PDB file of C-alpha atoms in Angstrom:
ATOM      1  CA  MET A   4     185.074  27.955 126.848  1.00 76.00           C
ATOM      2  CA  ALA A   5     184.774  24.484 125.375  1.00 90.00           C
ATOM      3  CA  THR A   6     183.664  24.268 121.763  1.00 97.00           C
ATOM      4  CA  THR A   7     181.035  21.750 120.642  1.00 98.00           C
ATOM      5  CA  TRP A   8     181.545  19.917 117.355  1.00 98.00           C
ATOM      6  CA  PHE A   9     179.341  17.661 115.217  1.00 98.00           C
ATOM      7  CA  ILE A  10     181.302  15.243 112.993  1.00 98.00           C
ATOM      8  CA  THR A  11     180.221  12.560 110.534  1.00 98.00           C
ATOM      9  CA  GLY A  12     182.297   9.491 109.716  1.00 96.00           C
ATOM     10  CA  THR A  13     184.191   9.294 113.007  1.00 97.00           C
ATOM     11  CA  SER A  14     185.093   5.602 113.075  1.00 93.00           C
ATOM     12  CA  ARG A  15     188.359   6.024 111.163  1.00 92.00           C
ATOM     13  CA  GLY A  16     190.565   8.437 109.240  1.00 91.00           C
ATOM     14  CA  PHE A  17     190.120  12.179 109.653  1.00 93.00           C
ATOM     15  CA  GLY A  18     186.898  11.740 111.622  1.00 95.00           C
ATOM     16  CA  ARG A  19     188.532   9.593 114.276  1.00 96.00           C
ATOM     17  CA  GLU A  20     191.635  11.815 114.408  1.00 96.00           C
ATOM     18  CA  LEU A  21     189.562  14.970 114.791  1.00 98.00           C
ATOM     19  CA  THR A  22     187.460  13.403 117.524  1.00 98.00           C
ATOM     20  CA  GLU A  23     190.544  12.352 119.476  1.00 98.00           C
ATOM     21  CA  GLN A  24     192.223  15.756 119.193  1.00 98.00           C
ATOM     22  CA  LEU A  25     189.101  17.702 120.101  1.00 98.00           C
ATOM     23  CA  LEU A  26     188.341  15.603 123.153  1.00 98.00           C
ATOM     24  CA  ALA A  27     191.963  15.871 124.258  1.00 97.00           C
ATOM     25  CA  ARG A  28     191.759  19.666 124.124  1.00 97.00           C
ATOM     26  CA  GLY A  29     188.667  19.660 126.335  1.00 97.00           C
ATOM     27  CA  ASP A  30     185.920  20.139 123.753  1.00 98.00           C
ATOM     28  CA  ARG A  31     182.636  18.279 123.302  1.00 98.00           C
ATOM     29  CA  VAL A  32     182.066  16.115 120.236  1.00 98.00           C
ATOM     30  CA  ALA A  33     178.844  14.802 118.746  1.00 98.00           C
ATOM     31  CA  ALA A  34     180.260  11.867 116.809  1.00 98.00           C
ATOM     32  CA  THR A  35     178.315   9.894 114.226  1.00 98.00           C
ATOM     33  CA  ALA A  36     179.325   6.691 112.500  1.00 97.00           C
ATOM     34  CA  ARG A  37     177.750   3.594 111.030  1.00 95.00           C
ATOM     35  CA  ARG A  38     179.248   1.711 113.987  1.00 95.00           C
ATOM     36  CA  PRO A  39     179.539   4.097 116.942  1.00 95.00           C
ATOM     37  CA  GLU A  40     180.755   1.241 119.152  1.00 96.00           C
ATOM     38  CA  GLN A  41     184.124   1.732 117.458  1.00 96.00           C
ATOM     39  CA  LEU A  42     184.450   4.783 119.726  1.00 97.00           C
ATOM     40  CA  ASP A  43     183.886   2.838 122.945  1.00 97.00           C
ATOM     41  CA  ASP A  44     187.447   3.516 124.082  1.00 97.00           C
ATOM     42  CA  LEU A  45     186.958   7.275 123.760  1.00 98.00           C
ATOM     43  CA  ALA A  46     183.596   7.113 125.520  1.00 97.00           C
ATOM     44  CA  GLU A  47     185.230   5.317 128.445  1.00 97.00           C
ATOM     45  CA  GLU A  48     187.982   7.942 128.658  1.00 97.00           C
ATOM     46  CA  TYR A  49     185.961  11.119 128.097  1.00 97.00           C
ATOM     47  CA  GLY A  50     182.503  10.273 129.358  1.00 96.00           C
ATOM     48  CA  ASP A  51     179.654  12.607 128.480  1.00 95.00           C
ATOM     49  CA  ARG A  52     181.888  14.949 126.464  1.00 97.00           C
ATOM     50  CA  LEU A  53     181.452  12.375 123.692  1.00 98.00           C
ATOM     51  CA  TRP A  54     177.893  12.174 122.330  1.00 98.00           C
ATOM     52  CA  ARG A  55     177.416   9.296 119.895  1.00 98.00           C
ATOM     53  CA  ARG A  56     174.774   8.181 117.421  1.00 98.00           C
ATOM     54  CA  ALA A  57     174.626   5.536 114.711  1.00 98.00           C
ATOM     55  CA  LEU A  58     174.249   7.159 111.307  1.00 98.00           C
ATOM     56  CA  ASP A  59     174.386   6.102 107.703  1.00 97.00           C
ATOM     57  CA  VAL A  60     174.557   9.531 106.085  1.00 98.00           C
ATOM     58  CA  THR A  61     172.689   8.284 103.009  1.00 98.00           C
ATOM     59  CA  ASP A  62     169.581   7.823 105.187  1.00 98.00           C
ATOM     60  CA  THR A  63     168.363  11.416 104.949  1.00 98.00           C
ATOM     61  CA  ALA A  64     165.475  11.024 107.398  1.00 98.00           C
ATOM     62  CA  ARG A  65     167.807   9.519 110.000  1.00 98.00           C
ATOM     63  CA  LEU A  66     170.401  12.225 109.320  1.00 98.00           C
ATOM     64  CA  ARG A  67     167.846  14.923 110.118  1.00 98.00           C
ATOM     65  CA  GLN A  68     166.762  13.089 113.263  1.00 98.00           C
ATOM     66  CA  VAL A  69     170.337  12.853 114.518  1.00 98.00           C
ATOM     67  CA  VAL A  70     171.072  16.513 113.722  1.00 98.00           C
ATOM     68  CA  ASP A  71     167.913  17.635 115.529  1.00 98.00           C
ATOM     69  CA  ALA A  72     168.726  15.441 118.534  1.00 98.00           C
ATOM     70  CA  ALA A  73     172.292  16.727 118.770  1.00 98.00           C
ATOM     71  CA  PHE A  74     171.223  20.370 118.837  1.00 98.00           C
ATOM     72  CA  ALA A  75     168.371  19.634 121.246  1.00 98.00           C
ATOM     73  CA  GLU A  76     170.475  17.646 123.713  1.00 97.00           C
ATOM     74  CA  LEU A  77     173.733  19.611 123.516  1.00 97.00           C
ATOM     75  CA  GLY A  78     172.147  23.055 123.367  1.00 94.00           C
ATOM     76  CA  ARG A  79     174.586  24.554 120.917  1.00 96.00           C
ATOM     77  CA  ILE A  80     176.904  23.201 118.232  1.00 98.00           C
ATOM     78  CA  ASP A  81     179.656  25.558 117.145  1.00 98.00           C
ATOM     79  CA  VAL A  82     181.232  23.611 114.280  1.00 98.00           C
ATOM     80  CA  VAL A  83     179.794  20.974 111.950  1.00 98.00           C
ATOM     81  CA  ILE A  84     182.347  18.847 110.094  1.00 98.00           C
ATOM     82  CA  SER A  85     181.036  16.907 107.099  1.00 98.00           C
ATOM     83  CA  ASN A  86     183.626  14.179 106.779  1.00 96.00           C
ATOM     84  CA  ALA A  87     181.881  10.908 105.831  1.00 95.00           C
ATOM     85  CA  GLY A  88     182.904   9.557 102.455  1.00 93.00           C
ATOM     86  CA  TYR A  89     184.917   6.939 100.597  1.00 90.00           C
ATOM     87  CA  GLY A  90     186.684   6.281  97.301  1.00 90.00           C
ATOM     88  CA  ILE A  91     186.308   3.826  94.463  1.00 90.00           C
ATOM     89  CA  MET A  92     188.816   3.237  91.676  1.00 91.00           C
ATOM     90  CA  GLY A  93     188.478   1.946  88.153  1.00 93.00           C
ATOM     91  CA  ALA A  94     187.411   3.156  84.733  1.00 94.00           C
ATOM     92  CA  ALA A  95     183.995   4.830  84.719  1.00 95.00           C
ATOM     93  CA  GLU A  96     182.592   2.216  82.355  1.00 96.00           C
ATOM     94  CA  GLU A  97     183.507  -0.565  84.775  1.00 95.00           C
ATOM     95  CA  HIS A  98     181.407   0.664  87.695  1.00 95.00           C
ATOM     96  CA  THR A  99     177.961  -0.790  88.292  1.00 95.00           C
ATOM     97  CA  ASP A 100     174.931   1.479  88.459  1.00 96.00           C
ATOM     98  CA  ALA A 101     174.656   0.702  92.163  1.00 96.00           C
ATOM     99  CA  GLU A 102     178.273   1.754  92.760  1.00 95.00           C
ATOM    100  CA  VAL A 103     177.701   5.074  91.018  1.00 96.00           C
ATOM    101  CA  GLU A 104     174.541   5.796  92.983  1.00 97.00           C
ATOM    102  CA  SER A 105     176.063   4.732  96.304  1.00 96.00           C
ATOM    103  CA  LEU A 106     179.162   6.912  95.982  1.00 95.00           C
ATOM    104  CA  VAL A 107     177.216   9.986  94.860  1.00 97.00           C
ATOM    105  CA  ALA A 108     174.710   9.451  97.680  1.00 98.00           C
ATOM    106  CA  THR A 109     177.484   9.263 100.275  1.00 96.00           C
ATOM    107  CA  ASN A 110     180.062  11.772  99.037  1.00 96.00           C
ATOM    108  CA  LEU A 111     177.794  14.409  97.500  1.00 98.00           C
ATOM    109  CA  THR A 112     174.100  14.169  98.268  1.00 98.00           C
ATOM    110  CA  ALA A 113     174.560  13.408 101.970  1.00 98.00           C
ATOM    111  CA  SER A 114     176.899  16.389 102.399  1.00 98.00           C
ATOM    112  CA  ILE A 115     174.317  18.656 100.780  1.00 98.00           C
ATOM    113  CA  HIS A 116     171.566  17.317 103.042  1.00 98.00           C
ATOM    114  CA  LEU A 117     173.748  17.745 106.124  1.00 98.00           C
ATOM    115  CA  ALA A 118     174.457  21.389 105.277  1.00 98.00           C
ATOM    116  CA  ARG A 119     170.755  21.994 104.721  1.00 98.00           C
ATOM    117  CA  ALA A 120     169.774  20.197 107.930  1.00 98.00           C
ATOM    118  CA  VAL A 121     172.121  22.142 110.215  1.00 98.00           C
ATOM    119  CA  THR A 122     171.484  25.574 108.699  1.00 98.00           C
ATOM    120  CA  PRO A 123     168.214  26.341 110.552  1.00 98.00           C
ATOM    121  CA  HIS A 124     169.833  25.392 113.862  1.00 98.00           C
ATOM    122  CA  LEU A 125     172.958  27.456 113.227  1.00 98.00           C
ATOM    123  CA  ARG A 126     170.878  30.427 112.087  1.00 98.00           C
ATOM    124  CA  ALA A 127     168.677  30.208 115.191  1.00 98.00           C
ATOM    125  CA  GLN A 128     171.707  30.282 117.502  1.00 98.00           C
ATOM    126  CA  GLY A 129     173.268  33.233 115.687  1.00 97.00           C
ATOM    127  CA  GLY A 130     175.863  31.449 113.576  1.00 98.00           C
ATOM    128  CA  GLY A 131     178.471  28.725 113.471  1.00 98.00           C
ATOM    129  CA  ARG A 132     180.871  27.003 111.136  1.00 98.00           C
ATOM    130  CA  ILE A 133     180.408  24.263 108.545  1.00 98.00           C
ATOM    131  CA  VAL A 134     183.601  22.497 107.505  1.00 98.00           C
ATOM    132  CA  GLN A 135     183.318  20.273 104.451  1.00 98.00           C
ATOM    133  CA  VAL A 136     186.072  17.760 103.834  1.00 97.00           C
ATOM    134  CA  SER A 137     186.860  18.004 100.137  1.00 97.00           C
ATOM    135  CA  SER A 138     190.133  17.213  98.360  1.00 96.00           C
ATOM    136  CA  MET A 139     192.736  18.506  95.961  1.00 96.00           C
ATOM    137  CA  GLY A 140     190.768  16.109  93.757  1.00 94.00           C
ATOM    138  CA  ALA A 141     188.141  18.842  93.463  1.00 96.00           C
ATOM    139  CA  HIS A 142     190.538  20.726  91.160  1.00 96.00           C
ATOM    140  CA  ILE A 143     192.624  17.989  89.558  1.00 96.00           C
ATOM    141  CA  THR A 144     191.770  14.532  88.251  1.00 95.00           C
ATOM    142  CA  PHE A 145     193.303  11.086  87.887  1.00 92.00           C
ATOM    143  CA  PRO A 146     191.993   8.531  85.365  1.00 94.00           C
ATOM    144  CA  GLY A 147     190.308   5.752  87.294  1.00 92.00           C
ATOM    145  CA  PHE A 148     189.028   8.035  90.033  1.00 92.00           C
ATOM    146  CA  SER A 149     186.160   9.653  88.124  1.00 95.00           C
ATOM    147  CA  LEU A 150     183.392   8.897  90.631  1.00 94.00           C
ATOM    148  CA  TYR A 151     185.372  10.319  93.534  1.00 93.00           C
ATOM    149  CA  HIS A 152     186.153  13.445  91.522  1.00 96.00           C
ATOM    150  CA  ALA A 153     182.489  13.817  90.600  1.00 97.00           C
ATOM    151  CA  GLY A 154     181.557  13.984  94.273  1.00 97.00           C
ATOM    152  CA  LYS A 155     184.293  16.447  95.196  1.00 97.00           C
ATOM    153  CA  TRP A 156     183.837  18.761  92.211  1.00 97.00           C
ATOM    154  CA  GLY A 157     180.093  18.661  92.897  1.00 98.00           C
ATOM    155  CA  ILE A 158     180.286  19.528  96.590  1.00 98.00           C
ATOM    156  CA  GLU A 159     182.657  22.407  95.869  1.00 98.00           C
ATOM    157  CA  GLY A 160     180.145  23.850  93.413  1.00 98.00           C
ATOM    158  CA  PHE A 161     177.417  23.543  96.026  1.00 98.00           C
ATOM    159  CA  PHE A 162     179.461  25.281  98.725  1.00 98.00           C
ATOM    160  CA  GLU A 163     180.588  28.025  96.340  1.00 98.00           C
ATOM    161  CA  ALA A 164     176.936  29.092  96.030  1.00 98.00           C
ATOM    162  CA  PHE A 165     175.809  28.040  99.509  1.00 98.00           C
ATOM    163  CA  ALA A 166     178.453  30.027 101.424  1.00 98.00           C
ATOM    164  CA  PRO A 167     177.198  33.526 100.474  1.00 98.00           C
ATOM    165  CA  GLU A 168     173.601  32.409 101.056  1.00 98.00           C
ATOM    166  CA  VAL A 169     174.239  31.694 104.742  1.00 98.00           C
ATOM    167  CA  GLU A 170     177.045  34.110 105.595  1.00 98.00           C
ATOM    168  CA  PRO A 171     174.585  36.909 106.540  1.00 98.00           C
ATOM    169  CA  PHE A 172     173.336  34.592 109.310  1.00 98.00           C
ATOM    170  CA  GLY A 173     176.820  34.348 110.837  1.00 98.00           C
ATOM    171  CA  ILE A 174     177.433  30.935 109.263  1.00 98.00           C
ATOM    172  CA  ARG A 175     180.892  30.563 107.734  1.00 98.00           C
ATOM    173  CA  THR A 176     182.047  27.648 105.603  1.00 98.00           C
ATOM    174  CA  VAL A 177     185.419  26.034 104.933  1.00 98.00           C
ATOM    175  CA  LEU A 178     186.246  23.589 102.142  1.00 98.00           C
ATOM    176  CA  VAL A 179     189.228  21.490 103.254  1.00 98.00           C
ATOM    177  CA  GLU A 180     191.330  20.324 100.310  1.00 97.00           C
ATOM    178  CA  PRO A 181     194.061  17.903 101.452  1.00 95.00           C
ATOM    179  CA  GLY A 182     196.620  16.256  99.258  1.00 93.00           C
ATOM    180  CA  MET A 183     197.529  12.591  99.606  1.00 89.00           C
ATOM    181  CA  ILE A 184     197.541  11.610 103.261  1.00 86.00           C
ATOM    182  CA  ALA A 185     198.938   8.541 104.978  1.00 77.00           C
ATOM    183  CA  ASN A 186     195.746   7.340 106.652  1.00 72.00           C
ATOM    184  CA  THR A 187     193.091   4.642 106.315  1.00 69.00           C
ATOM    185  CA  PHE A 188     191.394   6.187 103.266  1.00 72.00           C
ATOM    186  CA  TYR A 189     193.323   4.152 100.720  1.00 70.00           C
ATOM    187  CA  ASP A 190     192.962   0.990 102.781  1.00 71.00           C
ATOM    188  CA  ALA A 191     189.191   1.268 102.354  1.00 70.00           C
ATOM    189  CA  VAL A 192     189.129   2.281  98.681  1.00 78.00           C
ATOM    190  CA  GLN A 193     187.011  -0.052  96.575  1.00 82.00           C
ATOM    191  CA  THR A 194     188.301  -1.256  93.199  1.00 85.00           C
ATOM    192  CA  THR A 195     186.655  -2.650  90.090  1.00 85.00           C
ATOM    193  CA  ASP A 196     187.641  -5.639  87.966  1.00 87.00           C
ATOM    194  CA  PRO A 197     189.122  -4.335  84.697  1.00 91.00           C
ATOM    195  CA  LEU A 198     187.160  -4.784  81.509  1.00 94.00           C
ATOM    196  CA  PRO A 199     189.269  -6.285  78.696  1.00 94.00           C
ATOM    197  CA  ALA A 200     189.422  -2.917  76.934  1.00 94.00           C
ATOM    198  CA  TYR A 201     191.180  -1.396  79.965  1.00 93.00           C
ATOM    199  CA  ALA A 202     193.180  -4.382  81.172  1.00 90.00           C
ATOM    200  CA  ASP A 203     196.521  -3.059  79.909  1.00 90.00           C
ATOM    201  CA  ARG A 204     195.959   0.585  80.828  1.00 92.00           C
ATOM    202  CA  ALA A 205     198.623   1.510  83.369  1.00 88.00           C
ATOM    203  CA  ASP A 206     197.315   5.083  83.603  1.00 89.00           C
ATOM    204  CA  ILE A 207     194.041   4.067  85.281  1.00 88.00           C
ATOM    205  CA  ALA A 208     194.140   4.107  89.088  1.00 82.00           C
ATOM    206  CA  ARG A 209     193.233   0.793  90.685  1.00 80.00           C
ATOM    207  CA  GLY A 210     194.225   1.136  94.302  1.00 71.00           C
ATOM    208  CA  ASP A 211     197.935   0.541  93.895  1.00 71.00           C
ATOM    209  CA  VAL A 212     198.989   3.799  95.568  1.00 71.00           C
ATOM    210  CA  ASP A 213     202.720   4.351  96.018  1.00 71.00           C
ATOM    211  CA  PRO A 214     203.308   4.917  99.761  1.00 72.00           C
ATOM    212  CA  ALA A 215     206.018   7.430  98.839  1.00 75.00           C
ATOM    213  CA  ASN A 216     203.290   9.713  97.494  1.00 78.00           C
ATOM    214  CA  LEU A 217     201.419   9.746 100.803  1.00 81.00           C
ATOM    215  CA  ILE A 218     203.344  12.720 102.140  1.00 84.00           C
ATOM    216  CA  GLY A 219     200.605  14.222 104.313  1.00 88.00           C
ATOM    217  CA  ASP A 220     200.427  13.744 108.083  1.00 92.00           C
ATOM    218  CA  GLN A 221     196.903  12.999 109.308  1.00 93.00           C
ATOM    219  CA  ARG A 222     197.524  14.529 112.720  1.00 95.00           C
ATOM    220  CA  LYS A 223     198.758  17.777 111.196  1.00 96.00           C
ATOM    221  CA  VAL A 224     195.848  17.890 108.762  1.00 95.00           C
ATOM    222  CA  ALA A 225     193.320  17.480 111.580  1.00 96.00           C
ATOM    223  CA  ALA A 226     195.063  20.147 113.653  1.00 97.00           C
ATOM    224  CA  ALA A 227     195.002  22.546 110.679  1.00 97.00           C
ATOM    225  CA  MET A 228     191.291  21.881 110.185  1.00 97.00           C
ATOM    226  CA  ILE A 229     190.585  22.702 113.824  1.00 98.00           C
ATOM    227  CA  GLU A 230     192.630  25.890 113.622  1.00 98.00           C
ATOM    228  CA  ALA A 231     190.810  27.022 110.472  1.00 98.00           C
ATOM    229  CA  ALA A 232     187.382  26.233 111.904  1.00 98.00           C
ATOM    230  CA  LEU A 233     188.076  28.384 114.954  1.00 97.00           C
ATOM    231  CA  ALA A 234     189.718  31.293 113.097  1.00 97.00           C
ATOM    232  CA  ALA A 235     188.053  34.688 113.325  1.00 95.00           C
ATOM    233  CA  GLU A 236     188.136  34.843 109.525  1.00 97.00           C
ATOM    234  CA  PRO A 237     188.146  31.232 108.287  1.00 97.00           C
ATOM    235  CA  PRO A 238     189.388  30.602 104.756  1.00 97.00           C
ATOM    236  CA  ARG A 239     186.760  29.692 102.179  1.00 97.00           C
ATOM    237  CA  ARG A 240     189.181  27.007 100.968  1.00 97.00           C
ATOM    238  CA  LEU A 241     192.029  25.348 102.857  1.00 98.00           C
ATOM    239  CA  LEU A 242     194.736  23.601 100.816  1.00 97.00           C
ATOM    240  CA  LEU A 243     196.732  21.190 102.968  1.00 97.00           C
ATOM    241  CA  GLY A 244     199.927  19.601 101.714  1.00 95.00           C
ATOM    242  CA  SER A 245     202.700  20.721  99.407  1.00 96.00           C
ATOM    243  CA  ASP A 246     201.388  18.290  96.795  1.00 95.00           C
ATOM    244  CA  ALA A 247     197.934  19.863  96.989  1.00 96.00           C
ATOM    245  CA  TYR A 248     199.380  23.343  96.545  1.00 97.00           C
ATOM    246  CA  SER A 249     201.607  22.495  93.607  1.00 97.00           C
ATOM    247  CA  MET A 250     199.158  20.330  91.692  1.00 96.00           C
ATOM    248  CA  VAL A 251     196.127  22.570  92.219  1.00 97.00           C
ATOM    249  CA  ARG A 252     198.129  25.663  91.290  1.00 98.00           C
ATOM    250  CA  SER A 253     199.327  23.981  88.104  1.00 98.00           C
ATOM    251  CA  ALA A 254     195.819  22.793  87.200  1.00 97.00           C
ATOM    252  CA  LEU A 255     194.324  26.242  87.721  1.00 97.00           C
ATOM    253  CA  ALA A 256     197.066  27.876  85.663  1.00 98.00           C
ATOM    254  CA  ASP A 257     196.388  25.437  82.812  1.00 97.00           C
ATOM    255  CA  ARG A 258     192.660  26.086  83.058  1.00 97.00           C
ATOM    256  CA  LEU A 259     193.161  29.844  83.018  1.00 97.00           C
ATOM    257  CA  ALA A 260     195.363  29.519  79.931  1.00 98.00           C
ATOM    258  CA  GLU A 261     192.570  27.599  78.211  1.00 97.00           C
ATOM    259  CA  VAL A 262     190.107  30.361  79.130  1.00 97.00           C
ATOM    260  CA  GLU A 263     192.394  33.072  77.803  1.00 97.00           C
ATOM    261  CA  ALA A 264     192.714  31.197  74.524  1.00 97.00           C
ATOM    262  CA  GLN A 265     188.959  31.623  74.094  1.00 97.00           C
ATOM    263  CA  LYS A 266     189.010  35.396  74.604  1.00 96.00           C
ATOM    264  CA  ASP A 267     188.340  36.273  70.964  1.00 94.00           C
ATOM    265  CA  LEU A 268     186.173  33.243  70.204  1.00 94.00           C
ATOM    266  CA  ALA A 269     183.671  33.380  73.074  1.00 94.00           C
ATOM    267  CA  PRO A 270     181.943  36.670  72.071  1.00 93.00           C
ATOM    268  CA  ARG A 271     180.906  35.221  68.701  1.00 93.00           C
ATOM    269  CA  THR A 272     177.741  33.807  70.229  1.00 93.00           C
ATOM    270  CA  ASP A 273     176.609  37.106  71.853  1.00 93.00           C
ATOM    271  CA  ALA A 274     173.289  38.287  70.450  1.00 92.00           C
ATOM    272  CA  ALA A 275     174.727  41.681  69.536  1.00 86.00           C
ATOM    273  CA  HIS A 276     177.862  40.289  67.917  1.00 72.00           C
ATOM    274  CA  ALA A 277     178.164  40.779  64.179  1.00 65.00           C
TER     275      ALA A 277
END
């Protein structure tokens, strides 16, 4: 039987790749994007198996309208993929207030609202899957990428608590944590103008990504996401890329070592401690 998917941010990157692969395998896709006309070629090829709506995910009222319409018109949605997002580089101090609020609204708040909006529908139909596109950047950090990390670390915390809340309803969640992928993400990354205090800081990311570091294959990442979403026992987290594995493993080992170093110090603040 064909599977029905709901995906945000389908005009480019992972969203576009997922939409193409899913339609090619015979599934139905409810695709949302700020400019759904960018999928005209797929609509011409696949007809009514592609359901499209314009959506700025930061418009929460519109997001709920589109979610409700998709479930009402398609009858059942098996997998929801929360993919919309973007990156911005530069020192934290250099970002404007509007840039901070915009990125958090898109990368974090909108993903939370999407999960909340689809939950009643998934519960009513007896279950489903929610796949949240995260990043190895939810475990590691690079100077100059603080806002992006804030969104990814935040959404992972949300899903860590959210997953056991909804699992009794047959709703399973997957956090996808890719490494550095050769796709359009870095082409669209916004950058700030350096403040004088940071002008000579070579350690702060500013969009000058070395193509040699983009070792991930977008097609393979999308295929792995589809496989995980359809697995009988989907992983709570899905690391994709040898760089993601090695860097996340190293970061977690360092963090655990820091925790162990506090073993004798932490109990000092217990009420019963002498």
